Coordinates of C-alpha atoms in Angstrom, one line a residue:
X23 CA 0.5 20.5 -1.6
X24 CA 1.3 19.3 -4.9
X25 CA 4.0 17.2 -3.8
X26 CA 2.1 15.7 -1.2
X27 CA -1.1 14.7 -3.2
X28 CA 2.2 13.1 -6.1
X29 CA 3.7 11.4 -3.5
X30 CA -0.2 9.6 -2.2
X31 CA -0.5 8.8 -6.0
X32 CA 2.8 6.9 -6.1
X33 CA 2.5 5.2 -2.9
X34 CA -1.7 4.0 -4.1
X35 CA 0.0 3.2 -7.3
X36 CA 3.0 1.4 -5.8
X37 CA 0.1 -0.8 -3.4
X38 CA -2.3 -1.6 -5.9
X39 CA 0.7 -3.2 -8.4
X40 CA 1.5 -5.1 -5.7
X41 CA -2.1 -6.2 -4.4
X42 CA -2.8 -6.9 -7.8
X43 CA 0.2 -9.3 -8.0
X44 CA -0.2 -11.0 -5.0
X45 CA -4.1 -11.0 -5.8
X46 CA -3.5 -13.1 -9.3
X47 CA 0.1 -14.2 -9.3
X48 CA 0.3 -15.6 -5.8
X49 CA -2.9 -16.5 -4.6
X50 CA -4.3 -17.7 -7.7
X51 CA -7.2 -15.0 -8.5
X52 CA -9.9 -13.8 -5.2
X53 CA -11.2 -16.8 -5.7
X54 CA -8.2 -19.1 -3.9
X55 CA -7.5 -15.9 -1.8
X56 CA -11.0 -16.6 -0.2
X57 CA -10.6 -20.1 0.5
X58 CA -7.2 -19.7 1.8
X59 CA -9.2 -17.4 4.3
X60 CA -12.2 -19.4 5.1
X61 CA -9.7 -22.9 5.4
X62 CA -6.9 -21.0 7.3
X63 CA -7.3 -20.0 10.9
X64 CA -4.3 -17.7 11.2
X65 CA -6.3 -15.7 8.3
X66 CA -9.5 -15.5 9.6
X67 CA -8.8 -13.0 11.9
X68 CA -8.0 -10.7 9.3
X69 CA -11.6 -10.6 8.5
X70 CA -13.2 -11.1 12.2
X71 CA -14.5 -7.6 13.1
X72 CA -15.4 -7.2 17.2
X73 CA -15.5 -3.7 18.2
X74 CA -15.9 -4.8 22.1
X75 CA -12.1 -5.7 21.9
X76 CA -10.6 -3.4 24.4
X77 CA -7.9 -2.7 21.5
X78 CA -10.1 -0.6 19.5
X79 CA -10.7 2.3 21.3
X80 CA -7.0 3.1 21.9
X81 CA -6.3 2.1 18.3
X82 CA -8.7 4.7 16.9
X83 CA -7.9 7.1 19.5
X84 CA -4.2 6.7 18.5
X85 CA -4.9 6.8 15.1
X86 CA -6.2 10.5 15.3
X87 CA -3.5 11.6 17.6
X88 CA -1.1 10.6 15.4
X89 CA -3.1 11.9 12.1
X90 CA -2.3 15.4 13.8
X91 CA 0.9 14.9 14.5
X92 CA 2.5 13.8 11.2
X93 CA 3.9 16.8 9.6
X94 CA 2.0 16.4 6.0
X95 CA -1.1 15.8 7.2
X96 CA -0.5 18.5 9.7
X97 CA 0.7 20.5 6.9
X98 CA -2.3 19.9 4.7
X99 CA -4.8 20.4 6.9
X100 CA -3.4 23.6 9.0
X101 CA -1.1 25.5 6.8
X102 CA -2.6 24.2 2.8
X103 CA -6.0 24.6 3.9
X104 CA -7.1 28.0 2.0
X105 CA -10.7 27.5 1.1
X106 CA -13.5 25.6 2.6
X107 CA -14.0 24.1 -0.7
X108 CA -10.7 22.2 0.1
X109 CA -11.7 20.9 3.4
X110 CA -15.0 19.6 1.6
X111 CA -12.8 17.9 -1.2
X112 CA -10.5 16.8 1.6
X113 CA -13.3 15.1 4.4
X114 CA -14.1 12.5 1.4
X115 CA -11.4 11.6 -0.5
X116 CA -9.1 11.0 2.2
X117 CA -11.6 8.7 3.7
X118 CA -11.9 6.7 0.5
X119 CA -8.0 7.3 0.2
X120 CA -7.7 5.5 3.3
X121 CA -10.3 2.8 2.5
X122 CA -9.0 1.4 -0.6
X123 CA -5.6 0.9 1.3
X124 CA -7.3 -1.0 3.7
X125 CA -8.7 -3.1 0.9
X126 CA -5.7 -3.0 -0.6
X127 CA -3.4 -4.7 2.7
X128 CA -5.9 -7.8 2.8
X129 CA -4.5 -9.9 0.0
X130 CA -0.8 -8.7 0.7
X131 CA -1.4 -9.4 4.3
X132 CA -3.1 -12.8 4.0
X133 CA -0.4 -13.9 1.3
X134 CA 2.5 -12.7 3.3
X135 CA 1.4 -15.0 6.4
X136 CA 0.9 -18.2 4.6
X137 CA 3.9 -17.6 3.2
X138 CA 6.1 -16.4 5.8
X139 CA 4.3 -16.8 9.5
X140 CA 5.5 -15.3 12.3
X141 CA 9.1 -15.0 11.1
X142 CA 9.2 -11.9 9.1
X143 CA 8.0 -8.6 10.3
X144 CA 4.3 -7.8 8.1
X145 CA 5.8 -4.4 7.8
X146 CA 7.9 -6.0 5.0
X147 CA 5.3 -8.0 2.9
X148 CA 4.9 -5.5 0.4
X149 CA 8.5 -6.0 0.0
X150 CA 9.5 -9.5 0.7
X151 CA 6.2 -10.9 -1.2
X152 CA 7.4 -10.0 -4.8
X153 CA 11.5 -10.4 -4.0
X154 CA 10.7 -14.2 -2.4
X155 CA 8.3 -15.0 -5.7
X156 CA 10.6 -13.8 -8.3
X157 CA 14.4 -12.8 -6.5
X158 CA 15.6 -11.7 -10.3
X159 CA 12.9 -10.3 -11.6
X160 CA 13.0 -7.1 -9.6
X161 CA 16.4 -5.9 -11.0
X162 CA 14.7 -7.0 -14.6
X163 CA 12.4 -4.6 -14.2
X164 CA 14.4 -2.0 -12.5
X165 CA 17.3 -2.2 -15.2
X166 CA 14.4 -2.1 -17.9
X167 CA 12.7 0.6 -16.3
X168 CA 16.1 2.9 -16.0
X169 CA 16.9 2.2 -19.5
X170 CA 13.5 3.5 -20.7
X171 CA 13.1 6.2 -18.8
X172 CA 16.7 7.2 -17.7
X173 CA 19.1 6.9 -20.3
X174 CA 18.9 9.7 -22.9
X175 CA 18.6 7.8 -26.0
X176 CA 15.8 5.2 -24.7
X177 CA 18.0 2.4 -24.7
X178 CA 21.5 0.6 -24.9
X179 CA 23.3 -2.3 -26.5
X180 CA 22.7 -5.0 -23.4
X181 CA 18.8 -4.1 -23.2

């Protein structure tokens, strides 16, 4: 269980760094991010909500059948689940989990179509956004980050 709940930190962690790049490095602050909404018309669709499209019902109803059938969440809920204390804990915070991701893809999403359209896949924004803003600066940071936290003394001569 502990594994699991590490692994949700790192991947919240891993979104919000990037949100918050592409929030104020890209896009200029939410500011510019909500103009580039409200002028662009591939955007504001991101932000139209009509629940009488026949996609969301199967979306939702997808959603949970899937939710049940991905082994950690099958694996939290089933075989973790040892006290109803847990499943109290559990029916809010993954909710609100959930929720700031959702808050979380609208900047990356919005920044990753003006930038690239339709000819990159959006499953890749998180990646492609920082690599196409700064190619370099992601083996900076790796390299840095390895040296720090890798090499036994802290760092080396080329650092």
């Amino acid at each position: 269980m502990l594994a699991i709940a590490f692994e949700s930190v790192v991947k919240l962690i891993a979104f919000l760094i990037v949100a918050l790049f592409v929030l104020f490095g890209l896009s200029g602050g939410p500011g510019a991010l909500l103009s580039q909404f409200q002028s662009d018309p591939q955007l504001t669709g991101i932000l139209s909500f009509d629940p009488m499209q026949p996609v969301w019902p199967s979306t939702i109803i997808i959603s949970a059948i899937a939710f049940l059938c991905l082994p950690q969440a099958f694996h939290v809920a089933v075989v973790e689940n040892e006290a109803p204390v847990h499943t109290r804990t559990a029916a809010w915070l993954y909710p609100a989990y959930l929720a700031l991701f959702s808050l979380l893809i609208l900047p990356i999403a919005a920044a990753g179509l003006t930038r690239f359209g339709a000819m990159m896949d959006p499953d890749t924004y998180v990646i492609s956004l920082p690599i196409a803003a700064d190619p370099a600066g992601h083996f900076k940071f790796l390299r840095v980050w390895s040296v720090k936290f890798l090499h036994p003394r802290g760092r080396t001569r080329d650092c």
